[in-house]
PDB file of C-alpha atoms and ligand atoms in Angstrom:
ATOM      1  CA  UNK A   1      17.082   0.899 -27.975  1.00 88.00           C
ATOM      2  CA  UNK A   2      15.959   3.953 -26.004  1.00 94.00           C
ATOM      3  CA  UNK A   3      12.442   3.963 -24.530  1.00 96.00           C
ATOM      4  CA  UNK A   4      12.658   7.584 -23.392  1.00 97.00           C
ATOM      5  CA  UNK A   5      14.819  10.392 -24.699  1.00 97.00           C
ATOM      6  CA  UNK A   6      14.661  13.753 -22.944  1.00 97.00           C
ATOM      7  CA  UNK A   7      16.619  16.667 -24.331  1.00 97.00           C
ATOM      8  CA  UNK A   8      17.188  20.040 -22.677  1.00 96.00           C
ATOM      9  CA  UNK A   9      13.839  20.265 -20.908  1.00 96.00           C
ATOM     10  CA  UNK A  10      13.108  23.578 -19.304  1.00 96.00           C
ATOM     11  CA  UNK A  11       9.918  24.499 -17.484  1.00 95.00           C
ATOM     12  CA  UNK A  12       9.143  27.805 -15.773  1.00 93.00           C
ATOM     13  CA  UNK A  13       6.250  28.528 -13.460  1.00 89.00           C
ATOM     14  CA  UNK A  14       4.947  31.918 -12.401  1.00 81.00           C
ATOM     15  CA  UNK A  15       4.653  32.224  -8.656  1.00 72.00           C
ATOM     16  CA  UNK A  16       2.642  34.954  -6.982  1.00 67.00           C
ATOM     17  CA  UNK A  17       4.656  37.012  -4.469  1.00 61.00           C
ATOM     18  CA  UNK A  18       1.680  37.538  -2.223  1.00 62.00           C
ATOM     19  CA  UNK A  19      -1.435  35.479  -2.772  1.00 63.00           C
ATOM     20  CA  UNK A  20      -3.722  37.476  -0.432  1.00 72.00           C
ATOM     21  CA  UNK A  21      -6.319  39.840  -1.847  1.00 71.00           C
ATOM     22  CA  UNK A  22      -4.693  42.694   0.115  1.00 72.00           C
ATOM     23  CA  UNK A  23      -1.286  41.803  -1.359  1.00 69.00           C
ATOM     24  CA  UNK A  24      -2.822  41.729  -4.829  1.00 69.00           C
ATOM     25  CA  UNK A  25      -4.259  45.273  -4.510  1.00 72.00           C
ATOM     26  CA  UNK A  26      -1.084  46.680  -2.911  1.00 73.00           C
ATOM     27  CA  UNK A  27       1.107  45.391  -5.709  1.00 69.00           C
ATOM     28  CA  UNK A  28      -1.489  46.569  -8.260  1.00 71.00           C
ATOM     29  CA  UNK A  29      -1.472  50.086  -6.740  1.00 76.00           C
ATOM     30  CA  UNK A  30       2.337  50.145  -6.627  1.00 74.00           C
ATOM     31  CA  UNK A  31       2.443  48.802 -10.191  1.00 71.00           C
ATOM     32  CA  UNK A  32       4.810  46.145  -8.976  1.00 70.00           C
ATOM     33  CA  UNK A  33       5.417  42.841 -10.673  1.00 65.00           C
ATOM     34  CA  UNK A  34       3.077  40.430  -8.868  1.00 64.00           C
ATOM     35  CA  UNK A  35       4.810  37.299 -10.095  1.00 68.00           C
ATOM     36  CA  UNK A  36       8.271  35.861 -10.001  1.00 73.00           C
ATOM     37  CA  UNK A  37       9.483  33.495 -12.673  1.00 79.00           C
ATOM     38  CA  UNK A  38      10.408  30.187 -11.131  1.00 84.00           C
ATOM     39  CA  UNK A  39      12.514  27.582 -12.911  1.00 91.00           C
ATOM     40  CA  UNK A  40      11.141  24.124 -12.041  1.00 94.00           C
ATOM     41  CA  UNK A  41      13.255  22.294 -14.628  1.00 96.00           C
ATOM     42  CA  UNK A  42      16.419  23.582 -16.223  1.00 96.00           C
ATOM     43  CA  UNK A  43      18.086  21.925 -19.193  1.00 96.00           C
ATOM     44  CA  UNK A  44      17.164  18.405 -18.109  1.00 97.00           C
ATOM     45  CA  UNK A  45      18.523  15.703 -20.421  1.00 97.00           C
ATOM     46  CA  UNK A  46      18.634  11.946 -19.973  1.00 97.00           C
ATOM     47  CA  UNK A  47      17.608   8.738 -21.654  1.00 97.00           C
ATOM     48  CA  UNK A  48      16.114   5.493 -20.417  1.00 97.00           C
ATOM     49  CA  UNK A  49      16.784   2.239 -22.238  1.00 96.00           C
ATOM     50  CA  UNK A  50      13.991  -0.118 -23.173  1.00 95.00           C
ATOM     51  CA  UNK A  51      13.462  -2.587 -20.316  1.00 94.00           C
ATOM     52  CA  UNK A  52      15.349  -0.417 -17.872  1.00 95.00           C
ATOM     53  CA  UNK A  53      14.029   0.545 -14.478  1.00 95.00           C
ATOM     54  CA  UNK A  54      14.962   4.127 -13.713  1.00 96.00           C
ATOM     55  CA  UNK A  55      14.590   6.167 -10.529  1.00 96.00           C
ATOM     56  CA  UNK A  56      14.252   9.935 -10.269  1.00 95.00           C
ATOM     57  CA  UNK A  57      15.655  11.037  -6.925  1.00 94.00           C
ATOM     58  CA  UNK A  58      15.612  14.454  -5.306  1.00 93.00           C
ATOM     59  CA  UNK A  59      14.519  16.449  -2.312  1.00 92.00           C
ATOM     60  CA  UNK A  60      11.072  18.061  -1.949  1.00 90.00           C
ATOM     61  CA  UNK A  61      10.569  20.659  -4.636  1.00 90.00           C
ATOM     62  CA  UNK A  62      13.453  19.374  -6.798  1.00 93.00           C
ATOM     63  CA  UNK A  63      11.130  19.083  -9.813  1.00 94.00           C
ATOM     64  CA  UNK A  64      10.423  15.338  -9.912  1.00 93.00           C
ATOM     65  CA  UNK A  65       6.639  15.589 -10.296  1.00 90.00           C
ATOM     66  CA  UNK A  66       6.991  18.379 -12.838  1.00 93.00           C
ATOM     67  CA  UNK A  67       9.314  16.155 -14.858  1.00 95.00           C
ATOM     68  CA  UNK A  68       6.784  13.302 -14.657  1.00 92.00           C
ATOM     69  CA  UNK A  69       3.976  15.560 -15.810  1.00 91.00           C
ATOM     70  CA  UNK A  70       6.054  16.590 -18.819  1.00 94.00           C
ATOM     71  CA  UNK A  71       6.941  12.936 -19.570  1.00 93.00           C
ATOM     72  CA  UNK A  72       3.287  11.956 -19.471  1.00 89.00           C
ATOM     73  CA  UNK A  73       2.237  14.890 -21.642  1.00 89.00           C
ATOM     74  CA  UNK A  74       0.081  16.556 -18.964  1.00 88.00           C
ATOM     75  CA  UNK A  75       2.096  19.764 -19.126  1.00 92.00           C
ATOM     76  CA  UNK A  76       4.173  21.059 -21.997  1.00 94.00           C
ATOM     77  CA  UNK A  77       7.789  22.126 -21.498  1.00 95.00           C
ATOM     78  CA  UNK A  78       8.819  25.690 -22.346  1.00 96.00           C
ATOM     79  CA  UNK A  79      11.854  24.351 -24.132  1.00 96.00           C
ATOM     80  CA  UNK A  80      13.249  20.973 -24.987  1.00 96.00           C
ATOM     81  CA  UNK A  81      11.996  17.736 -26.353  1.00 95.00           C
ATOM     82  CA  UNK A  82      10.600  14.451 -25.030  1.00 96.00           C
ATOM     83  CA  UNK A  83      10.448  11.268 -27.041  1.00 96.00           C
ATOM     84  CA  UNK A  84       8.519   8.321 -25.589  1.00 96.00           C
ATOM     85  CA  UNK A  85       8.980   5.182 -27.681  1.00 95.00           C
ATOM     86  CA  UNK A  86       6.005   3.102 -26.588  1.00 94.00           C
ATOM     87  CA  UNK A  87       2.624   3.218 -24.927  1.00 92.00           C
ATOM     88  CA  UNK A  88       2.802   5.084 -21.624  1.00 92.00           C
ATOM     89  CA  UNK A  89       0.785   4.389 -18.453  1.00 90.00           C
ATOM     90  CA  UNK A  90       1.278   7.312 -16.089  1.00 87.00           C
ATOM     91  CA  UNK A  91       0.506   6.862 -12.413  1.00 83.00           C
ATOM     92  CA  UNK A  92       1.415  10.286 -11.362  1.00 74.00           C
ATOM     93  CA  UNK A  93      -1.105  11.543  -8.885  1.00 70.00           C
ATOM     94  CA  UNK A  94      -3.323   9.813  -6.451  1.00 67.00           C
ATOM     95  CA  UNK A  95      -6.763   9.398  -7.956  1.00 67.00           C
ATOM     96  CA  UNK A  96      -5.704  11.002 -11.257  1.00 73.00           C
ATOM     97  CA  UNK A  97      -7.537   9.311 -14.083  1.00 81.00           C
ATOM     98  CA  UNK A  98     -10.242   7.983 -11.755  1.00 90.00           C
ATOM     99  CA  UNK A  99     -13.740   9.444 -12.007  1.00 92.00           C
ATOM    100  CA  UNK A 100     -15.119  10.095  -8.541  1.00 92.00           C
ATOM    101  CA  UNK A 101     -18.744   9.365  -9.354  1.00 95.00           C
ATOM    102  CA  UNK A 102     -18.065   6.093 -11.133  1.00 96.00           C
ATOM    103  CA  UNK A 103     -17.626   2.810  -9.282  1.00 97.00           C
ATOM    104  CA  UNK A 104     -14.321   0.949  -9.177  1.00 96.00           C
ATOM    105  CA  UNK A 105     -15.642  -1.451 -11.818  1.00 97.00           C
ATOM    106  CA  UNK A 106     -16.739   1.374 -14.134  1.00 97.00           C
ATOM    107  CA  UNK A 107     -13.406   3.110 -13.669  1.00 96.00           C
ATOM    108  CA  UNK A 108     -11.558  -0.053 -14.635  1.00 96.00           C
ATOM    109  CA  UNK A 109     -13.552  -0.380 -17.873  1.00 96.00           C
ATOM    110  CA  UNK A 110     -13.315   3.321 -18.679  1.00 95.00           C
ATOM    111  CA  UNK A 111      -9.571   3.542 -18.074  1.00 93.00           C
ATOM    112  CA  UNK A 112      -8.858   0.380 -20.033  1.00 94.00           C
ATOM    113  CA  UNK A 113     -10.888   1.779 -22.947  1.00 94.00           C
ATOM    114  CA  UNK A 114      -9.015   5.108 -22.736  1.00 91.00           C
ATOM    115  CA  UNK A 115      -5.758   3.146 -22.911  1.00 90.00           C
ATOM    116  CA  UNK A 116      -6.992   1.541 -26.100  1.00 92.00           C
ATOM    117  CA  UNK A 117      -7.843  -1.964 -24.882  1.00 94.00           C
ATOM    118  CA  UNK A 118     -10.484  -3.775 -26.902  1.00 95.00           C
ATOM    119  CA  UNK A 119     -13.685  -4.994 -25.216  1.00 94.00           C
ATOM    120  CA  UNK A 120     -12.397  -8.558 -25.358  1.00 96.00           C
ATOM    121  CA  UNK A 121      -9.070  -7.549 -23.789  1.00 95.00           C
ATOM    122  CA  UNK A 122     -10.903  -5.593 -21.053  1.00 96.00           C
ATOM    123  CA  UNK A 123     -12.908  -8.712 -20.219  1.00 95.00           C
ATOM    124  CA  UNK A 124      -9.630 -10.659 -20.059  1.00 95.00           C
ATOM    125  CA  UNK A 125      -7.834  -8.283 -17.673  1.00 96.00           C
ATOM    126  CA  UNK A 126     -10.811  -7.153 -15.554  1.00 97.00           C
ATOM    127  CA  UNK A 127     -10.680  -9.976 -12.990  1.00 97.00           C
ATOM    128  CA  UNK A 128      -6.939  -9.703 -12.687  1.00 96.00           C
ATOM    129  CA  UNK A 129      -7.182  -5.934 -11.998  1.00 96.00           C
ATOM    130  CA  UNK A 130      -9.804  -6.498  -9.280  1.00 97.00           C
ATOM    131  CA  UNK A 131      -7.820  -9.349  -7.776  1.00 96.00           C
ATOM    132  CA  UNK A 132      -4.551  -7.408  -7.659  1.00 95.00           C
ATOM    133  CA  UNK A 133      -6.259  -4.377  -6.114  1.00 94.00           C
ATOM    134  CA  UNK A 134      -7.932  -6.577  -3.461  1.00 94.00           C
ATOM    135  CA  UNK A 135     -11.006  -4.351  -3.774  1.00 95.00           C
ATOM    136  CA  UNK A 136     -13.514  -7.116  -4.513  1.00 95.00           C
ATOM    137  CA  UNK A 137     -15.877  -5.956  -1.756  1.00 96.00           C
ATOM    138  CA  UNK A 138     -15.816  -2.321  -2.892  1.00 97.00           C
ATOM    139  CA  UNK A 139     -15.672  -2.690  -6.647  1.00 97.00           C
ATOM    140  CA  UNK A 140     -19.280  -1.509  -7.060  1.00 97.00           C
ATOM    141  CA  UNK A 141     -18.799   1.457  -4.725  1.00 97.00           C
ATOM    142  CA  UNK A 142     -18.226   4.927  -6.253  1.00 97.00           C
ATOM    143  CA  UNK A 143     -14.581   5.948  -6.041  1.00 95.00           C
ATOM    144  CA  UNK A 144     -15.484   9.116  -4.107  1.00 95.00           C
ATOM    145  CA  UNK A 145     -15.991   6.855  -1.090  1.00 96.00           C
ATOM    146  CA  UNK A 146     -12.576   5.207  -1.450  1.00 95.00           C
ATOM    147  CA  UNK A 147      -9.760   5.990   0.964  1.00 92.00           C
ATOM    148  CA  UNK A 148      -6.477   7.268  -0.504  1.00 88.00           C
ATOM    149  CA  UNK A 149      -5.001   3.776  -0.085  1.00 88.00           C
ATOM    150  CA  UNK A 150      -7.887   2.239  -2.019  1.00 92.00           C
ATOM    151  CA  UNK A 151      -7.476   4.769  -4.843  1.00 91.00           C
ATOM    152  CA  UNK A 152      -3.777   3.985  -4.947  1.00 89.00           C
ATOM    153  CA  UNK A 153      -4.545   0.239  -5.178  1.00 91.00           C
ATOM    154  CA  UNK A 154      -6.999   0.745  -8.016  1.00 93.00           C
ATOM    155  CA  UNK A 155      -4.762   3.177  -9.922  1.00 91.00           C
ATOM    156  CA  UNK A 156      -1.695   0.954  -9.652  1.00 90.00           C
ATOM    157  CA  UNK A 157      -3.625  -2.152 -10.568  1.00 93.00           C
ATOM    158  CA  UNK A 158      -5.098  -0.527 -13.693  1.00 93.00           C
ATOM    159  CA  UNK A 159      -1.738   0.921 -14.769  1.00 90.00           C
ATOM    160  CA  UNK A 160      -0.001  -2.463 -14.725  1.00 92.00           C
ATOM    161  CA  UNK A 161      -2.727  -4.123 -16.792  1.00 93.00           C
ATOM    162  CA  UNK A 162      -3.187  -1.738 -19.707  1.00 92.00           C
ATOM    163  CA  UNK A 163      -0.438  -3.301 -21.838  1.00 90.00           C
ATOM    164  CA  UNK A 164       1.792  -0.218 -21.594  1.00 93.00           C
ATOM    165  CA  UNK A 165       5.450  -0.464 -22.523  1.00 94.00           C
ATOM    166  CA  UNK A 166       6.478   2.449 -20.290  1.00 95.00           C
ATOM    167  CA  UNK A 167       5.076   2.832 -16.761  1.00 93.00           C
ATOM    168  CA  UNK A 168       5.594   6.061 -14.808  1.00 93.00           C
ATOM    169  CA  UNK A 169       5.057   5.730 -11.061  1.00 90.00           C
ATOM    170  CA  UNK A 170       5.216   8.875  -8.961  1.00 85.00           C
ATOM    171  CA  UNK A 171       5.047   8.281  -5.224  1.00 77.00           C
ATOM    172  CA  UNK A 172       1.520   6.893  -5.451  1.00 66.00           C
ATOM    173  CA  UNK A 173       2.491   3.973  -3.273  1.00 68.00           C
ATOM    174  CA  UNK A 174       3.231   6.264  -0.354  1.00 70.00           C
ATOM    175  CA  UNK A 175      -0.304   5.860   0.968  1.00 69.00           C
ATOM    176  CA  UNK A 176      -0.623   2.098   0.547  1.00 71.00           C
ATOM    177  CA  UNK A 177      -0.307  -0.291   3.464  1.00 82.00           C
ATOM    178  CA  UNK A 178       2.886  -2.277   4.049  1.00 83.00           C
ATOM    179  CA  UNK A 179       1.749  -5.556   2.526  1.00 87.00           C
ATOM    180  CA  UNK A 180       0.251  -3.937  -0.560  1.00 87.00           C
ATOM    181  CA  UNK A 181       3.435  -1.900  -1.084  1.00 86.00           C
ATOM    182  CA  UNK A 182       5.510  -5.077  -0.925  1.00 87.00           C
ATOM    183  CA  UNK A 183       3.224  -6.666  -3.494  1.00 88.00           C
ATOM    184  CA  UNK A 184       3.581  -3.616  -5.764  1.00 89.00           C
ATOM    185  CA  UNK A 185       7.375  -3.625  -5.472  1.00 88.00           C
ATOM    186  CA  UNK A 186       7.418  -7.329  -6.344  1.00 89.00           C
ATOM    187  CA  UNK A 187       5.148  -6.604  -9.325  1.00 90.00           C
ATOM    188  CA  UNK A 188       7.454  -3.813 -10.463  1.00 90.00           C
ATOM    189  CA  UNK A 189      10.390  -6.252 -10.451  1.00 89.00           C
ATOM    190  CA  UNK A 190       8.290  -8.727 -12.411  1.00 91.00           C
ATOM    191  CA  UNK A 191       7.385  -6.046 -14.978  1.00 91.00           C
ATOM    192  CA  UNK A 192      11.044  -5.127 -15.342  1.00 90.00           C
ATOM    193  CA  UNK A 193      11.898  -8.788 -15.927  1.00 90.00           C
ATOM    194  CA  UNK A 194       9.197  -8.879 -18.608  1.00 91.00           C
ATOM    195  CA  UNK A 195      11.019  -6.068 -20.409  1.00 92.00           C
ATOM    196  CA  UNK A 196       8.765  -3.136 -19.472  1.00 94.00           C
ATOM    197  CA  UNK A 197      10.377   0.239 -18.902  1.00 96.00           C
ATOM    198  CA  UNK A 198       9.723   1.717 -15.470  1.00 95.00           C
ATOM    199  CA  UNK A 199      10.381   5.230 -14.238  1.00 95.00           C
ATOM    200  CA  UNK A 200       9.849   5.619 -10.512  1.00 93.00           C
ATOM    201  CA  UNK A 201       9.775   8.535  -8.100  1.00 90.00           C
ATOM    202  CA  UNK A 202       9.807   7.617  -4.453  1.00 84.00           C
ATOM    203  CA  UNK A 203      11.035   8.949  -1.171  1.00 83.00           C
ATOM    204  CA  UNK A 204      11.199   5.348   0.070  1.00 83.00           C
ATOM    205  CA  UNK A 205      14.712   4.699  -1.125  1.00 87.00           C
ATOM    206  CA  UNK A 206      15.259   1.140   0.066  1.00 86.00           C
ATOM    207  CA  UNK A 207      12.933  -0.600  -2.430  1.00 87.00           C
ATOM    208  CA  UNK A 208      14.451   1.414  -5.271  1.00 91.00           C
ATOM    209  CA  UNK A 209      17.750  -0.433  -4.815  1.00 92.00           C
ATOM    210  CA  UNK A 210      16.079  -3.725  -5.751  1.00 89.00           C
ATOM    211  CA  UNK A 211      13.697  -2.403  -8.391  1.00 90.00           C
ATOM    212  CA  UNK A 212      15.844   0.085 -10.282  1.00 94.00           C
ATOM    213  CA  UNK A 213      18.954  -0.204 -12.439  1.00 95.00           C
ATOM    214  CA  UNK A 214      19.892   3.445 -12.738  1.00 97.00           C
ATOM    215  CA  UNK A 215      18.975   6.760 -11.177  1.00 97.00           C
ATOM    216  CA  UNK A 216      19.005  10.439 -11.923  1.00 97.00           C
ATOM    217  CA  UNK A 217      19.488  13.016  -9.191  1.00 95.00           C
ATOM    218  CA  UNK A 218      17.557  16.259  -9.530  1.00 95.00           C
ATOM    219  CA  UNK A 219      18.487  19.320  -7.507  1.00 95.00           C
ATOM    220  CA  UNK A 220      16.541  22.536  -7.843  1.00 94.00           C
ATOM    221  CA  UNK A 221      15.352  21.495 -11.281  1.00 95.00           C
ATOM    222  CA  UNK A 222      18.778  20.498 -12.596  1.00 96.00           C
ATOM    223  CA  UNK A 223      20.298  17.086 -13.192  1.00 97.00           C
ATOM    224  CA  UNK A 224      23.300  16.848 -10.890  1.00 96.00           C
ATOM    225  CA  UNK A 225      24.122  13.174 -11.344  1.00 95.00           C
ATOM    226  CA  UNK A 226      23.209  10.069 -13.334  1.00 97.00           C
ATOM    227  CA  UNK A 227      24.543   6.614 -12.492  1.00 97.00           C
ATOM    228  CA  UNK A 228      23.815   3.175 -11.142  1.00 97.00           C
ATOM    229  CA  UNK A 229      21.081   3.103  -8.499  1.00 96.00           C
ATOM    230  CA  UNK A 230      23.521   2.159  -5.716  1.00 96.00           C
ATOM    231  CA  UNK A 231      26.027   4.843  -6.672  1.00 96.00           C
ATOM    232  CA  UNK A 232      23.395   7.614  -6.755  1.00 96.00           C
ATOM    233  CA  UNK A 233      21.572   6.503  -3.603  1.00 95.00           C
ATOM    234  CA  UNK A 234      24.838   6.163  -1.661  1.00 94.00           C
ATOM    235  CA  UNK A 235      25.771   9.755  -2.582  1.00 92.00           C
ATOM    236  CA  UNK A 236      22.257  11.051  -1.930  1.00 92.00           C
ATOM    237  CA  UNK A 237      21.981   9.382   1.456  1.00 88.00           C
ATOM    238  CA  UNK A 238      25.372  10.742   2.506  1.00 86.00           C
ATOM    239  CA  UNK A 239      24.344  14.276   1.574  1.00 79.00           C
ATOM    240  CA  UNK A 240      20.878  14.100   3.104  1.00 68.00           C
ATOM    241  CA  UNK A 241      20.604  15.624   6.571  1.00 63.00           C
ATOM    242  CA  UNK A 242      20.244  12.815   9.104  1.00 57.00           C
ATOM    243  CA  UNK A 243      16.720  12.431  10.417  1.00 56.00           C
ATOM    244  CA  UNK A 244      15.076  10.003  12.779  1.00 55.00           C
ATOM    245  CA  UNK A 245      15.176   6.619  11.119  1.00 53.00           C
ATOM    246  CA  UNK A 246      11.767   5.515   9.875  1.00 56.00           C
ATOM    247  CA  UNK A 247      11.091   1.903   9.112  1.00 55.00           C
ATOM    248  CA  UNK A 248      10.805   1.309   5.377  1.00 53.00           C
ATOM    249  CA  UNK A 249       9.337  -1.679   3.643  1.00 50.00           C
TER     250      UNK A 249
HETATM  251  N1  ATP B 301       1.644  24.521 -11.273  1.00 77.52           N
HETATM  252  C1  ATP B 301       2.629  25.092 -10.591  1.00 77.52           C
HETATM  253  N2  ATP B 301       2.691  26.445 -10.439  1.00 77.52           N
HETATM  254  C2  ATP B 301       3.698  27.024  -9.775  1.00 77.52           C
HETATM  255  N3  ATP B 301       4.742  26.354  -9.226  1.00 77.52           N
HETATM  256  C3  ATP B 301       4.735  25.015  -9.340  1.00 77.52           C
HETATM  257  C4  ATP B 301       3.688  24.312 -10.021  1.00 77.52           C
HETATM  258  N4  ATP B 301       3.970  22.975  -9.972  1.00 77.52           N
HETATM  259  C5  ATP B 301       5.128  22.859  -9.287  1.00 77.52           C
HETATM  260  N5  ATP B 301       5.589  24.070  -8.919  1.00 77.52           N
HETATM  261  C6  ATP B 301       6.825  24.342  -8.178  1.00 77.52           C
HETATM  262  O1  ATP B 301       7.890  23.716  -8.862  1.00 77.52           O
HETATM  263  C7  ATP B 301       8.810  23.169  -7.914  1.00 77.52           C
HETATM  264  C8  ATP B 301       9.006  21.704  -8.205  1.00 77.52           C
HETATM  265  O2  ATP B 301       7.809  21.035  -7.821  1.00 77.52           O
HETATM  266  P1  ATP B 301       7.630  19.460  -7.973  1.00 77.52           P
HETATM  267  O3  ATP B 301       6.270  19.139  -7.460  1.00 77.52           O
HETATM  268  O4  ATP B 301       7.976  19.072  -9.355  1.00 77.52           O
HETATM  269  O5  ATP B 301       8.754  18.921  -6.961  1.00 77.52           O
HETATM  270  P2  ATP B 301       8.993  17.459  -6.421  1.00 77.52           P
HETATM  271  O6  ATP B 301      10.448  17.176  -6.586  1.00 77.52           O
HETATM  272  O7  ATP B 301       8.039  16.516  -7.041  1.00 77.52           O
HETATM  273  O8  ATP B 301       8.649  17.630  -4.887  1.00 77.52           O
HETATM  274  P3  ATP B 301       8.062  16.578  -3.822  1.00 77.52           P
HETATM  275  O9  ATP B 301       9.150  15.598  -3.527  1.00 77.52           O
HETATM  276  O10 ATP B 301       7.761  17.445  -2.648  1.00 77.52           O
HETATM  277  O11 ATP B 301       6.833  15.974  -4.410  1.00 77.52           O
HETATM  278  C9  ATP B 301       8.243  23.446  -6.528  1.00 77.52           C
HETATM  279  O12 ATP B 301       8.896  24.585  -5.982  1.00 77.52           O
HETATM  280  C10 ATP B 301       6.790  23.737  -6.783  1.00 77.52           C
HETATM  281  O13 ATP B 301       6.276  24.668  -5.844  1.00 77.52           O
END
């Protein structure tokens, strides 16, 4: 059974040619078009099976985050159709879904309630969320005082406890420390083994080989390849310009 079916997604953005005030008035005086239409996603189609772990790969600006925002319903596509067969927990932007003025504890309760967990279920998962995030000492501190790594810990920990069937993870682990990242990757494998559907965007390619089954390659908003994770990563790494090797976890 398919957990996600995406058909012919297209998303345009309008980009200003010149964002300065001077540029605005010049183009206004010349009656020029101040915007260019930019295609962030073009005819994107793919499907993810229930229980599958799926990676979205692509260079900066390829459209990965835009695709995630469409999958999570944050932005609407101009054309095309998305079908999500199950409860979705999107972890798509650092700190997204967290209220700055509320404490970690309050954010946990609020987010769990938003995801439809009953009071009893929130009480059940609360300790586990705090424990996984390792934020015991800061749980009564407002989130506005959290570092990006702490926000990432809290966001990830909430997302894996809200009984979602589909979990979308967009690069939010990039800011975590090495040990926490390892723990998250291990958790993602565990979730996959439990039959959850995972869709992951990451520029850290090495962990994707263990976590993911299949991958989709996006280039300038278009799907250029779909295949097994090893097949797609091998091709992608061959094509990528060589850069100084950075240690990955
Ligand atoms: N709200 C927006 N308005 C205008 N252009 C946008 C908007 N959001 C994204 N874009 C553009 O769409 C393109 C795709 O962006 P997106 O963030 O989806 O890429 P990405 O593959 O996630 O990149 P990265 O790996 O750098 O995070 C980029 O050129 C970006 O500038």
